[in-house]
């Protein structure tokens, strides 16, 4: 083979390798796998087991769960995220999809968090939000979104959504490429884990003292997560 041919082969192999890295959840092996909330036997699968396809109805693929605002007063940050899942939208099972309704009160914050299994695309539907993510070299990418504008949070990277407006609430909707994206809120994982991370670890990690740790834990409250 000529050197140019070798180069083409290398490019092709590299391309296939890269394409392989951007898959969402595994592809379904049938048209759909409507989640069965009460399987006859208890066993574990990667995703929920499905109902008999002959029993599938249009309503399995539909939900009104995102029509209602969540309660933004239930946590100290002033936000609420309502998610689709295999219980409220059983037709999404195995499709590699989740939708989220994000309500944020005036000056409310969806605190820095990450989704270990999904990239996310967010669209601002009411108000305006400041969004951003930090990459693995600690570089911040941030943008102010007005109504109709969108932003991407790459898979696994820490990101936030902040309503800068002190008068009006904001509403955003996001899509994620996993049916179970998972969410890890940085401050909660560090300071409110069960059991707690030893103080000595937090003192070292954040260069703070025992009073600082106690104050942060108190301020984060006990009601959430
Ligand atoms: C979101 O709102 C619902 C009620 O609408 C509430 O049960 C839930 O605790 C809230 N979640 C958070 C994270 O505040």
PDB file of C-alpha atoms and ligand atoms in Angstrom:
ATOM      1  CA  UNK A   1       0.000   0.000   0.000  1.00  0.00           C
ATOM      2  CA  UNK A   2       1.099   3.551  -0.699  1.00  0.00           C
ATOM      3  CA  UNK A   3       1.735   5.894   2.252  1.00  0.00           C
ATOM      4  CA  UNK A   4      -1.316   7.993   1.309  1.00  0.00           C
ATOM      5  CA  UNK A   5      -3.451   4.854   1.524  1.00  0.00           C
ATOM      6  CA  UNK A   6      -2.049   4.149   4.974  1.00  0.00           C
ATOM      7  CA  UNK A   7      -2.967   7.666   6.019  1.00  0.00           C
ATOM      8  CA  UNK A   8      -6.536   7.255   4.722  1.00  0.00           C
ATOM      9  CA  UNK A   9      -6.881   4.011   6.632  1.00  0.00           C
ATOM     10  CA  UNK A  10      -5.626   5.657   9.776  1.00  0.00           C
ATOM     11  CA  UNK A  11      -8.132   8.516   9.373  1.00  0.00           C
ATOM     12  CA  UNK A  12     -10.975   6.066   8.815  1.00  0.00           C
ATOM     13  CA  UNK A  13     -10.029   3.984  11.860  1.00  0.00           C
ATOM     14  CA  UNK A  14      -9.745   7.121  13.977  1.00  0.00           C
ATOM     15  CA  UNK A  15     -13.151   8.334  12.754  1.00  0.00           C
ATOM     16  CA  UNK A  16     -14.832   5.036  13.617  1.00  0.00           C
ATOM     17  CA  UNK A  17     -13.160   5.108  17.014  1.00  0.00           C
ATOM     18  CA  UNK A  18     -14.378   8.662  17.677  1.00  0.00           C
ATOM     19  CA  UNK A  19     -17.928   7.922  16.473  1.00  0.00           C
ATOM     20  CA  UNK A  20     -18.024   5.011  18.882  1.00  0.00           C
ATOM     21  CA  UNK A  21     -17.351   7.383  21.794  1.00  0.00           C
ATOM     22  CA  UNK A  22     -20.490   9.513  21.321  1.00  0.00           C
ATOM     23  CA  UNK A  23     -23.137   6.803  21.757  1.00  0.00           C
ATOM     24  CA  UNK A  24     -25.958   7.507  24.221  1.00  0.00           C
ATOM     25  CA  UNK A  25     -27.528   4.587  26.122  1.00  0.00           C
ATOM     26  CA  UNK A  26     -27.363   1.223  24.275  1.00  0.00           C
ATOM     27  CA  UNK A  27     -29.666   1.016  21.235  1.00  0.00           C
ATOM     28  CA  UNK A  28     -33.018  -0.733  21.751  1.00  0.00           C
ATOM     29  CA  UNK A  29     -33.274  -4.171  20.097  1.00  0.00           C
ATOM     30  CA  UNK A  30     -36.956  -3.641  19.230  1.00  0.00           C
ATOM     31  CA  UNK A  31     -39.146  -0.672  18.182  1.00  0.00           C
ATOM     32  CA  UNK A  32     -39.891   0.107  21.807  1.00  0.00           C
ATOM     33  CA  UNK A  33     -39.718  -1.425  25.273  1.00  0.00           C
ATOM     34  CA  UNK A  34     -42.513   0.255  27.261  1.00  0.00           C
ATOM     35  CA  UNK A  35     -41.400   0.049  30.891  1.00  0.00           C
ATOM     36  CA  UNK A  36     -43.281  -2.417  33.074  1.00  0.00           C
ATOM     37  CA  UNK A  37     -43.677  -0.880  36.542  1.00  0.00           C
ATOM     38  CA  UNK A  38     -44.565  -4.250  38.089  1.00  0.00           C
ATOM     39  CA  UNK A  39     -42.504  -7.067  36.564  1.00  0.00           C
ATOM     40  CA  UNK A  40     -43.694 -10.533  37.623  1.00  0.00           C
ATOM     41  CA  UNK A  41     -40.270 -11.527  38.898  1.00  0.00           C
ATOM     42  CA  UNK A  42     -37.775  -9.308  40.600  1.00  0.00           C
ATOM     43  CA  UNK A  43     -34.603  -9.315  38.563  1.00  0.00           C
ATOM     44  CA  UNK A  44     -32.098  -6.708  37.488  1.00  0.00           C
ATOM     45  CA  UNK A  45     -31.703  -5.437  33.938  1.00  0.00           C
ATOM     46  CA  UNK A  46     -29.902  -2.462  32.432  1.00  0.00           C
ATOM     47  CA  UNK A  47     -33.083  -0.361  32.194  1.00  0.00           C
ATOM     48  CA  UNK A  48     -36.606  -1.470  33.118  1.00  0.00           C
ATOM     49  CA  UNK A  49     -38.148  -4.707  31.744  1.00  0.00           C
ATOM     50  CA  UNK A  50     -40.843  -4.133  29.090  1.00  0.00           C
ATOM     51  CA  UNK A  51     -44.531  -4.913  28.858  1.00  0.00           C
ATOM     52  CA  UNK A  52     -45.925  -7.146  26.086  1.00  0.00           C
ATOM     53  CA  UNK A  53     -45.610  -4.938  22.938  1.00  0.00           C
ATOM     54  CA  UNK A  54     -49.233  -5.818  22.051  1.00  0.00           C
ATOM     55  CA  UNK A  55     -50.332  -3.952  25.194  1.00  0.00           C
ATOM     56  CA  UNK A  56     -48.530  -0.696  24.281  1.00  0.00           C
ATOM     57  CA  UNK A  57     -50.804   2.358  23.995  1.00  0.00           C
ATOM     58  CA  UNK A  58     -50.222   5.932  22.801  1.00  0.00           C
ATOM     59  CA  UNK A  59     -50.438   7.136  26.388  1.00  0.00           C
ATOM     60  CA  UNK A  60     -47.261   5.180  27.219  1.00  0.00           C
ATOM     61  CA  UNK A  61     -45.396   7.604  24.952  1.00  0.00           C
ATOM     62  CA  UNK A  62     -47.013  10.739  26.380  1.00  0.00           C
ATOM     63  CA  UNK A  63     -46.756  12.636  29.648  1.00  0.00           C
ATOM     64  CA  UNK A  64     -48.042  15.866  31.166  1.00  0.00           C
ATOM     65  CA  UNK A  65     -45.487  15.762  33.973  1.00  0.00           C
ATOM     66  CA  UNK A  66     -43.619  18.735  32.480  1.00  0.00           C
ATOM     67  CA  UNK A  67     -46.774  20.874  32.275  1.00  0.00           C
ATOM     68  CA  UNK A  68     -46.718  21.777  35.977  1.00  0.00           C
ATOM     69  CA  UNK A  69     -44.075  23.984  37.622  1.00  0.00           C
ATOM     70  CA  UNK A  70     -42.121  22.340  40.447  1.00  0.00           C
ATOM     71  CA  UNK A  71     -41.975  23.898  43.924  1.00  0.00           C
ATOM     72  CA  UNK A  72     -38.924  26.180  44.024  1.00  0.00           C
ATOM     73  CA  UNK A  73     -39.370  26.822  47.787  1.00  0.00           C
ATOM     74  CA  UNK A  74     -38.584  23.211  48.732  1.00  0.00           C
ATOM     75  CA  UNK A  75     -34.800  23.835  48.760  1.00  0.00           C
ATOM     76  CA  UNK A  76     -32.457  26.683  49.748  1.00  0.00           C
ATOM     77  CA  UNK A  77     -31.365  27.333  46.141  1.00  0.00           C
ATOM     78  CA  UNK A  78     -34.721  28.398  44.657  1.00  0.00           C
ATOM     79  CA  UNK A  79     -35.029  25.902  41.830  1.00  0.00           C
ATOM     80  CA  UNK A  80     -36.954  22.771  40.971  1.00  0.00           C
ATOM     81  CA  UNK A  81     -36.235  20.158  38.313  1.00  0.00           C
ATOM     82  CA  UNK A  82     -39.036  17.902  37.087  1.00  0.00           C
ATOM     83  CA  UNK A  83     -37.739  14.869  35.162  1.00  0.00           C
ATOM     84  CA  UNK A  84     -39.307  12.330  32.871  1.00  0.00           C
ATOM     85  CA  UNK A  85     -38.508   8.746  33.818  1.00  0.00           C
ATOM     86  CA  UNK A  86     -39.708   5.202  33.121  1.00  0.00           C
ATOM     87  CA  UNK A  87     -42.569   5.609  35.636  1.00  0.00           C
ATOM     88  CA  UNK A  88     -44.107   8.868  34.347  1.00  0.00           C
ATOM     89  CA  UNK A  89     -43.179   8.235  30.679  1.00  0.00           C
ATOM     90  CA  UNK A  90     -42.749   4.442  30.297  1.00  0.00           C
ATOM     91  CA  UNK A  91     -42.226   4.674  26.502  1.00  0.00           C
ATOM     92  CA  UNK A  92     -38.819   6.307  26.939  1.00  0.00           C
ATOM     93  CA  UNK A  93     -37.360   3.072  28.355  1.00  0.00           C
ATOM     94  CA  UNK A  94     -34.233   2.065  26.335  1.00  0.00           C
ATOM     95  CA  UNK A  95     -34.473   5.198  24.117  1.00  0.00           C
ATOM     96  CA  UNK A  96     -31.573   7.008  25.771  1.00  0.00           C
ATOM     97  CA  UNK A  97     -33.678  10.087  26.537  1.00  0.00           C
ATOM     98  CA  UNK A  98     -34.726  12.245  29.452  1.00  0.00           C
ATOM     99  CA  UNK A  99     -36.470  15.617  29.458  1.00  0.00           C
ATOM    100  CA  UNK A 100     -36.312  18.050  32.333  1.00  0.00           C
ATOM    101  CA  UNK A 101     -38.390  21.074  33.262  1.00  0.00           C
ATOM    102  CA  UNK A 102     -36.282  23.562  35.205  1.00  0.00           C
ATOM    103  CA  UNK A 103     -38.132  26.223  37.236  1.00  0.00           C
ATOM    104  CA  UNK A 104     -35.936  28.886  38.842  1.00  0.00           C
ATOM    105  CA  UNK A 105     -37.310  31.672  40.995  1.00  0.00           C
ATOM    106  CA  UNK A 106     -35.938  35.238  40.848  1.00  0.00           C
ATOM    107  CA  UNK A 107     -32.209  35.044  41.642  1.00  0.00           C
ATOM    108  CA  UNK A 108     -32.573  31.273  42.090  1.00  0.00           C
ATOM    109  CA  UNK A 109     -29.784  28.868  41.189  1.00  0.00           C
ATOM    110  CA  UNK A 110     -29.455  25.301  39.988  1.00  0.00           C
ATOM    111  CA  UNK A 111     -26.177  24.818  41.867  1.00  0.00           C
ATOM    112  CA  UNK A 112     -23.079  23.381  40.149  1.00  0.00           C
ATOM    113  CA  UNK A 113     -23.722  19.706  39.406  1.00  0.00           C
ATOM    114  CA  UNK A 114     -22.872  17.037  36.859  1.00  0.00           C
ATOM    115  CA  UNK A 115     -24.671  14.211  35.059  1.00  0.00           C
ATOM    116  CA  UNK A 116     -22.344  11.191  34.926  1.00  0.00           C
ATOM    117  CA  UNK A 117     -24.278   9.478  32.110  1.00  0.00           C
ATOM    118  CA  UNK A 118     -25.547  12.281  29.844  1.00  0.00           C
ATOM    119  CA  UNK A 119     -24.800  15.378  27.820  1.00  0.00           C
ATOM    120  CA  UNK A 120     -27.513  17.993  28.094  1.00  0.00           C
ATOM    121  CA  UNK A 121     -29.039  20.617  25.811  1.00  0.00           C
ATOM    122  CA  UNK A 122     -31.036  23.373  27.497  1.00  0.00           C
ATOM    123  CA  UNK A 123     -33.430  25.935  26.029  1.00  0.00           C
ATOM    124  CA  UNK A 124     -34.650  29.008  27.877  1.00  0.00           C
ATOM    125  CA  UNK A 125     -38.452  29.365  27.570  1.00  0.00           C
ATOM    126  CA  UNK A 126     -39.215  32.206  30.018  1.00  0.00           C
ATOM    127  CA  UNK A 127     -37.051  34.907  31.548  1.00  0.00           C
ATOM    128  CA  UNK A 128     -33.298  34.675  31.088  1.00  0.00           C
ATOM    129  CA  UNK A 129     -30.600  32.504  32.642  1.00  0.00           C
ATOM    130  CA  UNK A 130     -26.842  32.568  33.016  1.00  0.00           C
ATOM    131  CA  UNK A 131     -25.524  29.098  32.205  1.00  0.00           C
ATOM    132  CA  UNK A 132     -22.036  27.687  32.271  1.00  0.00           C
ATOM    133  CA  UNK A 133     -19.840  24.611  32.557  1.00  0.00           C
ATOM    134  CA  UNK A 134     -16.248  24.021  33.590  1.00  0.00           C
ATOM    135  CA  UNK A 135     -14.107  21.628  31.567  1.00  0.00           C
ATOM    136  CA  UNK A 136     -11.483  19.221  32.948  1.00  0.00           C
ATOM    137  CA  UNK A 137      -8.791  21.892  32.668  1.00  0.00           C
ATOM    138  CA  UNK A 138     -10.922  24.215  34.854  1.00  0.00           C
ATOM    139  CA  UNK A 139     -11.831  26.474  31.951  1.00  0.00           C
ATOM    140  CA  UNK A 140     -15.258  28.137  32.294  1.00  0.00           C
ATOM    141  CA  UNK A 141     -17.638  28.427  29.348  1.00  0.00           C
ATOM    142  CA  UNK A 142     -20.566  30.683  30.127  1.00  0.00           C
ATOM    143  CA  UNK A 143     -23.408  32.407  28.306  1.00  0.00           C
ATOM    144  CA  UNK A 144     -26.522  34.413  29.044  1.00  0.00           C
ATOM    145  CA  UNK A 145     -29.587  32.815  27.460  1.00  0.00           C
ATOM    146  CA  UNK A 146     -32.702  34.743  26.527  1.00  0.00           C
ATOM    147  CA  UNK A 147     -36.029  33.191  25.503  1.00  0.00           C
ATOM    148  CA  UNK A 148     -35.528  30.700  22.669  1.00  0.00           C
ATOM    149  CA  UNK A 149     -31.745  30.400  23.086  1.00  0.00           C
ATOM    150  CA  UNK A 150     -29.975  27.117  23.850  1.00  0.00           C
ATOM    151  CA  UNK A 151     -26.730  25.849  25.362  1.00  0.00           C
ATOM    152  CA  UNK A 152     -24.932  22.494  25.684  1.00  0.00           C
ATOM    153  CA  UNK A 153     -23.493  20.968  28.847  1.00  0.00           C
ATOM    154  CA  UNK A 154     -21.058  18.208  27.830  1.00  0.00           C
ATOM    155  CA  UNK A 155     -21.403  14.809  29.497  1.00  0.00           C
ATOM    156  CA  UNK A 156     -20.064  14.588  33.040  1.00  0.00           C
ATOM    157  CA  UNK A 157     -18.869  18.207  33.283  1.00  0.00           C
ATOM    158  CA  UNK A 158     -19.895  20.442  36.193  1.00  0.00           C
ATOM    159  CA  UNK A 159     -22.449  23.068  35.150  1.00  0.00           C
ATOM    160  CA  UNK A 160     -24.919  25.570  36.622  1.00  0.00           C
ATOM    161  CA  UNK A 161     -28.017  27.580  35.693  1.00  0.00           C
ATOM    162  CA  UNK A 162     -28.578  30.918  37.405  1.00  0.00           C
ATOM    163  CA  UNK A 163     -31.521  33.296  37.120  1.00  0.00           C
ATOM    164  CA  UNK A 164     -29.799  36.703  37.276  1.00  0.00           C
ATOM    165  CA  UNK A 165     -33.113  38.552  37.310  1.00  0.00           C
ATOM    166  CA  UNK A 166     -34.125  39.652  40.790  1.00  0.00           C
ATOM    167  CA  UNK A 167     -37.771  40.240  39.805  1.00  0.00           C
ATOM    168  CA  UNK A 168     -38.995  37.422  37.527  1.00  0.00           C
ATOM    169  CA  UNK A 169     -38.803  33.633  37.573  1.00  0.00           C
ATOM    170  CA  UNK A 170     -37.194  31.719  34.694  1.00  0.00           C
ATOM    171  CA  UNK A 171     -38.232  28.520  32.939  1.00  0.00           C
ATOM    172  CA  UNK A 172     -35.984  26.249  30.900  1.00  0.00           C
ATOM    173  CA  UNK A 173     -36.390  22.787  29.426  1.00  0.00           C
ATOM    174  CA  UNK A 174     -33.548  20.397  28.784  1.00  0.00           C
ATOM    175  CA  UNK A 175     -32.991  17.111  27.006  1.00  0.00           C
ATOM    176  CA  UNK A 176     -30.426  14.523  28.067  1.00  0.00           C
ATOM    177  CA  UNK A 177     -29.102  11.541  26.129  1.00  0.00           C
ATOM    178  CA  UNK A 178     -29.679   8.924  28.812  1.00  0.00           C
ATOM    179  CA  UNK A 179     -32.858   7.593  30.389  1.00  0.00           C
ATOM    180  CA  UNK A 180     -31.008   7.769  33.708  1.00  0.00           C
ATOM    181  CA  UNK A 181     -28.561  10.703  33.532  1.00  0.00           C
ATOM    182  CA  UNK A 182     -27.904  10.838  37.291  1.00  0.00           C
ATOM    183  CA  UNK A 183     -27.119  14.122  39.029  1.00  0.00           C
ATOM    184  CA  UNK A 184     -24.396  14.917  41.503  1.00  0.00           C
ATOM    185  CA  UNK A 185     -24.598  18.350  43.149  1.00  0.00           C
ATOM    186  CA  UNK A 186     -21.053  19.403  44.084  1.00  0.00           C
ATOM    187  CA  UNK A 187     -21.823  21.130  47.389  1.00  0.00           C
ATOM    188  CA  UNK A 188     -24.198  18.382  48.517  1.00  0.00           C
ATOM    189  CA  UNK A 189     -21.795  15.561  47.566  1.00  0.00           C
ATOM    190  CA  UNK A 190     -18.970  17.270  49.476  1.00  0.00           C
ATOM    191  CA  UNK A 191     -20.792  18.521  52.569  1.00  0.00           C
ATOM    192  CA  UNK A 192     -24.002  16.503  52.956  1.00  0.00           C
ATOM    193  CA  UNK A 193     -23.002  12.949  52.015  1.00  0.00           C
ATOM    194  CA  UNK A 194     -24.262  10.042  54.156  1.00  0.00           C
ATOM    195  CA  UNK A 195     -22.147   9.225  56.038  1.00  0.00           C
ATOM    196  CA  UNK A 196     -20.269  12.536  56.069  1.00  0.00           C
ATOM    197  CA  UNK A 197     -16.843  12.955  54.492  1.00  0.00           C
ATOM    198  CA  UNK A 198     -14.368  13.294  57.412  1.00  0.00           C
ATOM    199  CA  UNK A 199     -13.718  16.952  58.363  1.00  0.00           C
ATOM    200  CA  UNK A 200      -9.977  16.481  57.877  1.00  0.00           C
ATOM    201  CA  UNK A 201     -10.566  15.708  54.195  1.00  0.00           C
ATOM    202  CA  UNK A 202     -12.748  18.797  53.668  1.00  0.00           C
ATOM    203  CA  UNK A 203     -10.325  20.996  55.615  1.00  0.00           C
ATOM    204  CA  UNK A 204      -7.547  19.912  53.288  1.00  0.00           C
ATOM    205  CA  UNK A 205      -9.583  20.013  50.086  1.00  0.00           C
ATOM    206  CA  UNK A 206     -11.026  23.500  50.607  1.00  0.00           C
ATOM    207  CA  UNK A 207      -8.370  24.937  52.969  1.00  0.00           C
ATOM    208  CA  UNK A 208     -11.052  25.756  55.558  1.00  0.00           C
ATOM    209  CA  UNK A 209     -11.536  25.085  59.285  1.00  0.00           C
ATOM    210  CA  UNK A 210     -14.118  23.149  61.319  1.00  0.00           C
ATOM    211  CA  UNK A 211     -16.355  26.211  61.816  1.00  0.00           C
ATOM    212  CA  UNK A 212     -16.459  26.810  58.076  1.00  0.00           C
ATOM    213  CA  UNK A 213     -17.528  23.201  57.517  1.00  0.00           C
ATOM    214  CA  UNK A 214     -20.255  23.432  60.166  1.00  0.00           C
ATOM    215  CA  UNK A 215     -21.564  26.699  58.720  1.00  0.00           C
ATOM    216  CA  UNK A 216     -21.718  25.342  55.165  1.00  0.00           C
ATOM    217  CA  UNK A 217     -23.542  22.199  56.356  1.00  0.00           C
ATOM    218  CA  UNK A 218     -26.031  24.320  58.315  1.00  0.00           C
ATOM    219  CA  UNK A 219     -26.661  26.671  55.385  1.00  0.00           C
ATOM    220  CA  UNK A 220     -27.232  23.829  52.926  1.00  0.00           C
ATOM    221  CA  UNK A 221     -30.078  22.608  55.157  1.00  0.00           C
ATOM    222  CA  UNK A 222     -31.283  19.098  55.689  1.00  0.00           C
ATOM    223  CA  UNK A 223     -34.454  18.950  53.607  1.00  0.00           C
ATOM    224  CA  UNK A 224     -33.016  18.327  50.160  1.00  0.00           C
ATOM    225  CA  UNK A 225     -31.480  15.345  48.330  1.00  0.00           C
TER     226      UNK A 225
HETATM  227  C1  LIG B   1     -39.749  19.937  43.488  1.00  0.00           C
HETATM  228  O1  LIG B   1     -41.123  20.160  43.687  1.00  0.00           O
HETATM  229  C2  LIG B   1     -41.832  19.037  44.178  1.00  0.00           C
HETATM  230  C3  LIG B   1     -43.287  19.411  44.249  1.00  0.00           C
HETATM  231  O2  LIG B   1     -43.680  20.101  43.095  1.00  0.00           O
HETATM  232  C4  LIG B   1     -41.264  18.639  45.533  1.00  0.00           C
HETATM  233  O3  LIG B   1     -41.917  17.473  45.989  1.00  0.00           O
HETATM  234  C5  LIG B   1     -39.771  18.375  45.427  1.00  0.00           C
HETATM  235  O4  LIG B   1     -39.216  18.147  46.690  1.00  0.00           O
HETATM  236  C6  LIG B   1     -39.063  19.569  44.794  1.00  0.00           C
HETATM  237  N1  LIG B   1     -37.666  19.205  44.529  1.00  0.00           N
HETATM  238  C7  LIG B   1     -36.651  19.953  44.937  1.00  0.00           C
HETATM  239  C8  LIG B   1     -35.303  19.467  44.518  1.00  0.00           C
HETATM  240  O5  LIG B   1     -36.756  20.972  45.581  1.00  0.00           O
END
